[in-house]
XYZ file of N, CA and C in Angstrom:
546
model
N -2.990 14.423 25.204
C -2.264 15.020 24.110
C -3.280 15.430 23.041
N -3.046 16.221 22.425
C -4.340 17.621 21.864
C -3.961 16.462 20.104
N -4.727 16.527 19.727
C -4.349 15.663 18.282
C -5.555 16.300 17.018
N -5.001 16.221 16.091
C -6.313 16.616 14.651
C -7.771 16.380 14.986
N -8.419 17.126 14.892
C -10.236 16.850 14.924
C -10.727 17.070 16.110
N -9.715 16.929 17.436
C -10.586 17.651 19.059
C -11.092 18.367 19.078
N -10.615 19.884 18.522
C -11.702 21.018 18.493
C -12.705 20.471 17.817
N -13.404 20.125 17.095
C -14.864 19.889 16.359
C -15.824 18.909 17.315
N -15.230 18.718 18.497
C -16.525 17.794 19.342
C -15.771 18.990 20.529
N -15.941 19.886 21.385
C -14.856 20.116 22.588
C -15.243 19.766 23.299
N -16.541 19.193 24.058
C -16.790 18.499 25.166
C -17.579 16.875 24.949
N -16.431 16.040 24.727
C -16.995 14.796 24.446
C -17.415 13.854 25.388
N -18.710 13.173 25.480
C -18.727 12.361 26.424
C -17.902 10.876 26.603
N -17.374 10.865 24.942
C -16.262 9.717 25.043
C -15.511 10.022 24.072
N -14.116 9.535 24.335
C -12.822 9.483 24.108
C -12.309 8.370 24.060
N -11.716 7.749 22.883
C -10.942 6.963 23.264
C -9.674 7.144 22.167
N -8.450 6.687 22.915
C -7.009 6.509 21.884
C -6.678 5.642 22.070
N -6.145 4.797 20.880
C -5.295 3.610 20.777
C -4.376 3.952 19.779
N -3.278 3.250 20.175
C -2.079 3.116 19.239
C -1.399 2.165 19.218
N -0.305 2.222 18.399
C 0.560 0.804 17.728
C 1.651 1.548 17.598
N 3.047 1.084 17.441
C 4.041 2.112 17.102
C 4.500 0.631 16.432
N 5.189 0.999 14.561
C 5.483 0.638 13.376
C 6.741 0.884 13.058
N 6.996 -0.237 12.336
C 8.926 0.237 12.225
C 8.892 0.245 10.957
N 8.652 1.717 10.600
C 8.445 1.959 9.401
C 8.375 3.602 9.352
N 8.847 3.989 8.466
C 8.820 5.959 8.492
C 7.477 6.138 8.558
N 7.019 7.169 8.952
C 5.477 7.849 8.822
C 5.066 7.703 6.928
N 6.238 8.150 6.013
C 5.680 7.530 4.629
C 5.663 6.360 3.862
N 6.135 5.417 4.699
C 5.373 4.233 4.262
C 4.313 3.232 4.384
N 4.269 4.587 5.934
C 2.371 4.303 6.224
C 1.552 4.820 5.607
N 1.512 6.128 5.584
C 0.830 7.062 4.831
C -0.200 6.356 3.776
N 0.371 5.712 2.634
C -0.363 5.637 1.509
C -1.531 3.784 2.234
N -0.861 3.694 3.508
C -2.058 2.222 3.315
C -3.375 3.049 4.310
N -3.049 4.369 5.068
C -3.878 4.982 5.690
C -4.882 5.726 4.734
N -4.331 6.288 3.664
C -5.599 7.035 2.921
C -6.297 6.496 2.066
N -5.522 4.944 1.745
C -6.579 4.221 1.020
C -7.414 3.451 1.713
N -7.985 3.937 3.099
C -8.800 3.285 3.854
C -10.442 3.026 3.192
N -11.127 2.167 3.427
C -12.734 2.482 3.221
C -13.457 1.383 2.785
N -14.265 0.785 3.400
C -15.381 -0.169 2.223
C -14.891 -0.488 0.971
N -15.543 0.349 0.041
C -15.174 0.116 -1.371
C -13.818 0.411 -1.772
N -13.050 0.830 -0.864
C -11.496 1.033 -1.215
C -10.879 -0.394 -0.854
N -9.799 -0.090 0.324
C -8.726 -0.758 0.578
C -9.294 -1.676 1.600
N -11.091 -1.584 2.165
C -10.920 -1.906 3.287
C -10.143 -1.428 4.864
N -10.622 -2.149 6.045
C -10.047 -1.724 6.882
C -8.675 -2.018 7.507
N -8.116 -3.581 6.960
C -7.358 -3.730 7.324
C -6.821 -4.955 8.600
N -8.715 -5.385 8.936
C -8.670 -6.042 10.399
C -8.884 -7.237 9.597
N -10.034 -8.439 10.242
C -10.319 -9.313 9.681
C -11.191 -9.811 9.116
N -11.259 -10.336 8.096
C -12.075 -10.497 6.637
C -13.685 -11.226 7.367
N -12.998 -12.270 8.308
C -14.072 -13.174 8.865
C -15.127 -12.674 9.341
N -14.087 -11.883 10.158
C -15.639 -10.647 11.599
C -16.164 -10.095 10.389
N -15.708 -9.744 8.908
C -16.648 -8.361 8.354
C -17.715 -9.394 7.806
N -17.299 -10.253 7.175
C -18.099 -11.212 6.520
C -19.465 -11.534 7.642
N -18.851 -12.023 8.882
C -20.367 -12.571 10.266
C -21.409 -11.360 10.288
N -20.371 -10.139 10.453
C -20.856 -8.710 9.907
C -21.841 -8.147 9.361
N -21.919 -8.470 7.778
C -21.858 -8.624 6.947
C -21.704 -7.238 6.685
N -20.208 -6.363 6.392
C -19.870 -5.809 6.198
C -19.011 -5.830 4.853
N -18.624 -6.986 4.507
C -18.420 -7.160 3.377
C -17.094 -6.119 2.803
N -15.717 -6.690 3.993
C -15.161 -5.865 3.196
C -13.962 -6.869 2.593
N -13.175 -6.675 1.788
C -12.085 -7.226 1.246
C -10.990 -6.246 1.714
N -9.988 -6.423 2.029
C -9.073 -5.706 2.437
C -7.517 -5.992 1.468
N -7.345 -4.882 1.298
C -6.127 -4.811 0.277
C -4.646 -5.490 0.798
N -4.151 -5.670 0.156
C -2.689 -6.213 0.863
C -1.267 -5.623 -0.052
N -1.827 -4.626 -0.862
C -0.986 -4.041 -1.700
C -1.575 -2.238 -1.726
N -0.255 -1.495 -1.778
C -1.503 -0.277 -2.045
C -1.762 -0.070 -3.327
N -2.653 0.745 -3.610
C -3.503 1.013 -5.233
C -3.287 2.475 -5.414
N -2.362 2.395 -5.929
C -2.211 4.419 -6.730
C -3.870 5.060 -7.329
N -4.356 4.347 -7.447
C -5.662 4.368 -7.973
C -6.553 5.225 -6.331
N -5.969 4.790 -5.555
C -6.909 5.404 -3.956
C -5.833 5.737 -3.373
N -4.948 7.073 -3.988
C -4.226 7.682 -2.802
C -4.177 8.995 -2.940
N -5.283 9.394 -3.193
C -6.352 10.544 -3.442
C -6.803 10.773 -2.193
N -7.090 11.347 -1.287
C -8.087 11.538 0.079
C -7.822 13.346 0.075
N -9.042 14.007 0.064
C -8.969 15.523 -0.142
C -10.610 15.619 1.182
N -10.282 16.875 1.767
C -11.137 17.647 2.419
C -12.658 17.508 1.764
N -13.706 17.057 2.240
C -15.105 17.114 1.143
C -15.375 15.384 0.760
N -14.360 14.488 0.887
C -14.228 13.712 -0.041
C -15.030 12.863 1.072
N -15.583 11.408 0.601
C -16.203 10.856 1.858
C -15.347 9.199 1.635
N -15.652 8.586 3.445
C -15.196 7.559 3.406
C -16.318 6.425 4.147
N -16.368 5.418 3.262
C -17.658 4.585 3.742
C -17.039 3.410 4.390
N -18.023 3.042 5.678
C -17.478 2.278 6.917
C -18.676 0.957 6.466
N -19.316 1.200 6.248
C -20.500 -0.002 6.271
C -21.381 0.424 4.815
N -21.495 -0.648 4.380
C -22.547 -0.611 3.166
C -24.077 -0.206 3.582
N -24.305 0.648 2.566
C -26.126 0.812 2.750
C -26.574 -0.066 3.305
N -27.791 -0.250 4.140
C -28.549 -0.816 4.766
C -27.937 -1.740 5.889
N -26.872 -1.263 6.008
C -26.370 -2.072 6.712
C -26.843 -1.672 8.325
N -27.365 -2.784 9.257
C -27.686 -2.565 10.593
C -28.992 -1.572 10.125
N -29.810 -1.498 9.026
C -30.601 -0.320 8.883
C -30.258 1.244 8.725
N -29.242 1.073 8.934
C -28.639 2.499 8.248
C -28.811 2.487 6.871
N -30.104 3.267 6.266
C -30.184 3.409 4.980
C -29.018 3.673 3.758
N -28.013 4.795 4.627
C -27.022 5.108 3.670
C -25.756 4.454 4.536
N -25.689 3.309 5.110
C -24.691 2.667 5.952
C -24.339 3.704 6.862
N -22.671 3.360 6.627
C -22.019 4.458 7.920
C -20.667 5.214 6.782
N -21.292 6.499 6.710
C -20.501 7.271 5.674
C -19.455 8.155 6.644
N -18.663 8.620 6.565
C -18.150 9.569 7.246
C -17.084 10.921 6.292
N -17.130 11.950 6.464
C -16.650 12.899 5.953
C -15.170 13.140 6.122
N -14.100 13.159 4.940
C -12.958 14.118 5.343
C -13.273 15.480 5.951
N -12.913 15.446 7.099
C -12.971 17.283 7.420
C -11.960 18.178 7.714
N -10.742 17.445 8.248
C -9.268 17.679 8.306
C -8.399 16.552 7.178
N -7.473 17.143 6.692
C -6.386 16.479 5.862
C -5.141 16.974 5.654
N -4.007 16.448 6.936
C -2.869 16.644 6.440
C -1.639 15.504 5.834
N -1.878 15.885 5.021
C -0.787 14.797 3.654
C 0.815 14.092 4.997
N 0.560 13.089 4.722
C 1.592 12.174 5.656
C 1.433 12.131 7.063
N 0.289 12.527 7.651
C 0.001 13.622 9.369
C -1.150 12.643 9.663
N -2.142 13.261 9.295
C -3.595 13.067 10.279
C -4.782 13.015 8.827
N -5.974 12.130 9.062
C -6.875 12.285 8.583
C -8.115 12.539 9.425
N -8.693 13.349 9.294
C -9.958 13.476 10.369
C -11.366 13.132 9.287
N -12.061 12.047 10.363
C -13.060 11.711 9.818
C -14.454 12.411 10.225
N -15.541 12.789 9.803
C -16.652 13.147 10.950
C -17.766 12.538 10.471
N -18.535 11.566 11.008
C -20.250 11.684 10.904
C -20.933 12.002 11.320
N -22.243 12.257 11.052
C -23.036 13.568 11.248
C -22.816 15.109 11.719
N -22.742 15.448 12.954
C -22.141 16.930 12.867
C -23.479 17.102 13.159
N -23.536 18.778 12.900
C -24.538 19.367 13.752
C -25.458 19.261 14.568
N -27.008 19.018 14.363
C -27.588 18.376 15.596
C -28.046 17.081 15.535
N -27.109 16.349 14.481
C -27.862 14.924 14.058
C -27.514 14.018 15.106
N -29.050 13.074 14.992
C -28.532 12.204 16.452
C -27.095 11.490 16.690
N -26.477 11.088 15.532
C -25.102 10.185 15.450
C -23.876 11.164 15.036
N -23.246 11.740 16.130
C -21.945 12.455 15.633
C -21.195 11.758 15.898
N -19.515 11.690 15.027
C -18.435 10.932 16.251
C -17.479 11.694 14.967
N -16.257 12.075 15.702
C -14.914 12.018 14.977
C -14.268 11.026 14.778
N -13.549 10.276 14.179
C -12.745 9.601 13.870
C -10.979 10.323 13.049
N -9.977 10.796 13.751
C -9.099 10.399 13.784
C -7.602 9.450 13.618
N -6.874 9.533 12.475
C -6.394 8.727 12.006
C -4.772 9.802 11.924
N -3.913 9.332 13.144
C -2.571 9.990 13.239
C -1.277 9.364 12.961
N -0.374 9.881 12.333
C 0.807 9.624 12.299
C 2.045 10.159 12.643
N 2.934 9.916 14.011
C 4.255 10.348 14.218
C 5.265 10.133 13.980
N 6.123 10.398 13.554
C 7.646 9.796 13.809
C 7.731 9.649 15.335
N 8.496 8.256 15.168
C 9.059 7.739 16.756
C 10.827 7.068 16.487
N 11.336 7.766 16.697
C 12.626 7.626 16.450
C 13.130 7.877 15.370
N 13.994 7.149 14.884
C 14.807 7.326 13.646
C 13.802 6.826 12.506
N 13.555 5.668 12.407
C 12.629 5.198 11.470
C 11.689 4.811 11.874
N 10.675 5.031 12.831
C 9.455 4.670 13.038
C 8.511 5.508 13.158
N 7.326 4.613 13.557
C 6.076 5.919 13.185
C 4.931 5.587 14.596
N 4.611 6.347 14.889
C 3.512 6.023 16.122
C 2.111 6.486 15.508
N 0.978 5.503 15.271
C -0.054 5.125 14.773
C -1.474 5.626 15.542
N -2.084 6.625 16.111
C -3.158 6.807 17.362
C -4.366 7.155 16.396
N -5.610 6.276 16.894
C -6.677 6.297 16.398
C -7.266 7.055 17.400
N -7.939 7.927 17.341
C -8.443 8.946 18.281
C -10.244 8.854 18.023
N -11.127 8.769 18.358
C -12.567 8.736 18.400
C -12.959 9.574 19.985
N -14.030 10.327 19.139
C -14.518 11.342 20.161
C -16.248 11.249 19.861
N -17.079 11.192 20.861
C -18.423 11.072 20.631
C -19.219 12.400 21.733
N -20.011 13.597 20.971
C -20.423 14.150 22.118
C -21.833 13.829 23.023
N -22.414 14.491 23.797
C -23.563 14.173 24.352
C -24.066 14.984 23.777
N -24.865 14.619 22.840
C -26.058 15.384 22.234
C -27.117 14.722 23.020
N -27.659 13.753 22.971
C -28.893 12.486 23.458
C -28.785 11.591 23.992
N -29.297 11.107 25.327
C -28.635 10.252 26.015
C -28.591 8.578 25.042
N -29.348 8.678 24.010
C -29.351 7.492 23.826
C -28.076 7.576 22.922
N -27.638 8.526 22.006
C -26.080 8.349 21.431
C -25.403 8.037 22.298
N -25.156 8.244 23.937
C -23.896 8.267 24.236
C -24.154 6.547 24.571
N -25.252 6.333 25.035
C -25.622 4.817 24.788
C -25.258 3.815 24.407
N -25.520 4.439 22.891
C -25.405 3.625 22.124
C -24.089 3.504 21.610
N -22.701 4.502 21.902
C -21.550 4.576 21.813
C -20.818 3.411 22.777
N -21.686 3.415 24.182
C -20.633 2.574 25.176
C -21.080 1.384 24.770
N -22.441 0.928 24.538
C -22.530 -0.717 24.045
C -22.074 -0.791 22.688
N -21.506 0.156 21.621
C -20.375 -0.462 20.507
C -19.311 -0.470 20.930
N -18.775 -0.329 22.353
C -17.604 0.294 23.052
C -16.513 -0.649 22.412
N -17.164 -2.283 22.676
C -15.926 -3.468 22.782
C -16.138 -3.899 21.809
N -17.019 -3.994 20.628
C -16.608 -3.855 19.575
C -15.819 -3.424 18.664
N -15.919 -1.559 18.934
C -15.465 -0.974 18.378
C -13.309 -0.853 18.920
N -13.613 -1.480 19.999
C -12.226 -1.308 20.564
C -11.410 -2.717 20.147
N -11.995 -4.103 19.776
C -11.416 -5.121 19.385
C -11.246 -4.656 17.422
N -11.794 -3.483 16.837
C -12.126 -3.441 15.647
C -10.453 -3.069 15.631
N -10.686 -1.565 15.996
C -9.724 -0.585 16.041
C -8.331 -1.318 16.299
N -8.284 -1.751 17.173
C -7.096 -2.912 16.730
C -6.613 -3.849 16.385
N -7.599 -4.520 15.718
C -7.359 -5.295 14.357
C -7.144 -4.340 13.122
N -7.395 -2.589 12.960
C -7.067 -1.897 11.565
C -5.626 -1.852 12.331
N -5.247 -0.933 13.634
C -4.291 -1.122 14.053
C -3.219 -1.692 13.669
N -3.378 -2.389 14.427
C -2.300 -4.255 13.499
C -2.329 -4.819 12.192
N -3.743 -4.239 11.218
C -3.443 -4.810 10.105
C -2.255 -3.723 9.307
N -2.607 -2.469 9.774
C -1.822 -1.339 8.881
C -0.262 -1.880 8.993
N -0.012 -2.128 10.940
C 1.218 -2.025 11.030
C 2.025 -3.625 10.330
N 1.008 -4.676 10.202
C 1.542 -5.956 9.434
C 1.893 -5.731 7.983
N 1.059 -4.655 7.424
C 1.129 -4.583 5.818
C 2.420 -3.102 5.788
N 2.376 -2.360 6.092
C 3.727 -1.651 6.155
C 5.074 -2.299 6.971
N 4.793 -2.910 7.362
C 6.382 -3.730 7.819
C 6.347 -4.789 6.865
N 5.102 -5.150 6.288
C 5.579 -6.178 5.382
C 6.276 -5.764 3.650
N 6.277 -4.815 3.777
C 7.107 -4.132 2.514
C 8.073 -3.512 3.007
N 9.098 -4.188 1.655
C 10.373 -3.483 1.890
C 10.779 -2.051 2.246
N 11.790 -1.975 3.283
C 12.391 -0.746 4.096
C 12.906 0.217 3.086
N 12.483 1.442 3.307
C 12.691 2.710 1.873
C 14.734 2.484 1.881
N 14.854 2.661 1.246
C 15.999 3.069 0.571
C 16.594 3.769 1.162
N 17.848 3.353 2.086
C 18.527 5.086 2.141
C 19.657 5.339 1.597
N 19.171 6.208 1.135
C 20.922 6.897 0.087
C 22.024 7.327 0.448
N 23.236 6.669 0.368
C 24.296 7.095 1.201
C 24.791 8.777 0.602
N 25.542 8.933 1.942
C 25.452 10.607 2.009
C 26.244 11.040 0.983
């Protein structure tokens, strides 16, 4: 299934989707998805792994009107400077943004050794629910990126669903919107 940000890698040497489906409208996910990030809301998974990490994130359990801002240009930070030796950590770019839909993430891009999309979708699934798919795409630029993609493989796949599950614990854990009789 074709989702936000595929065209910008078209021949990836990895792919992966995961999802969660939330009993909750697509907008009462919305606002715990764009306040994603390090110095924001955090990711959402668990405090412990970031801490062994030392990723150092705190993760929100309320949303903050203060971070529900996310615009095209704008950046979102995954890891603090120096972190793992990444001088400027792990930054990644808004490059797609549709309001209640999809956020597309990208790092690096052009011929830099570390590209990957990151993907962040939202559906309606029934009457009141929402289907959640994290989409990550990595191309073959260098054999050692794609490398170095499959040995973060099970990391990155126990991560992804711990944000997964944290999103869908903190939007079911607030009260069900209102519906107004007809």
């Amino acid at each position: 299934m074709p989702l936000p940000g595929d065209r910008l890698i078209g021949q990836p040497a990895v792919v992966t989707t995961e999802g969660i489906t939330i009993s909750r409208p697509p907008e009462a996910v919305w606002p715990w998805l764009v306040q994603i990030g390090q110095d924001r809301a955090g990711l959402y998974a668990y405090e412990k792994l970031h801490a062994l990490t030392g990723l150092d994130y705190h993760d929100a359990d309320r949303i903050h009107p203060e971070w529900q801002h996310l615009a095209q240009g704008d950046t979102v930070r995954l890891a603090p400077r120096g972190w793992l030796g990444f001088d400027d950590g792990i930054v990644m770019t808004v490059v797609e943004i549709e309001e209640g839909r999809s956020i597309v993430l990208r790092t690096g891009g052009g011929d830099s050794f570390w590209d990957a999309v990151w993907s962040l979708n939202l559906a309606r699934h029934g009457d009141d629910g929402t289907r959640l798919l994290i989409r990550t795409r990595v191309p073959l630029r260098q054999p050692g990126a794609v490398v170095g993609a499959e040995l973060i493989a099970p990391a990155k796949a126990f991560v992804t669903r711990a944000i997964l599950r944290g999103v869908k614990h903190r939007a079911e854990s607030q009260p069900a919107p209102r519906q107004d009789a007809p």
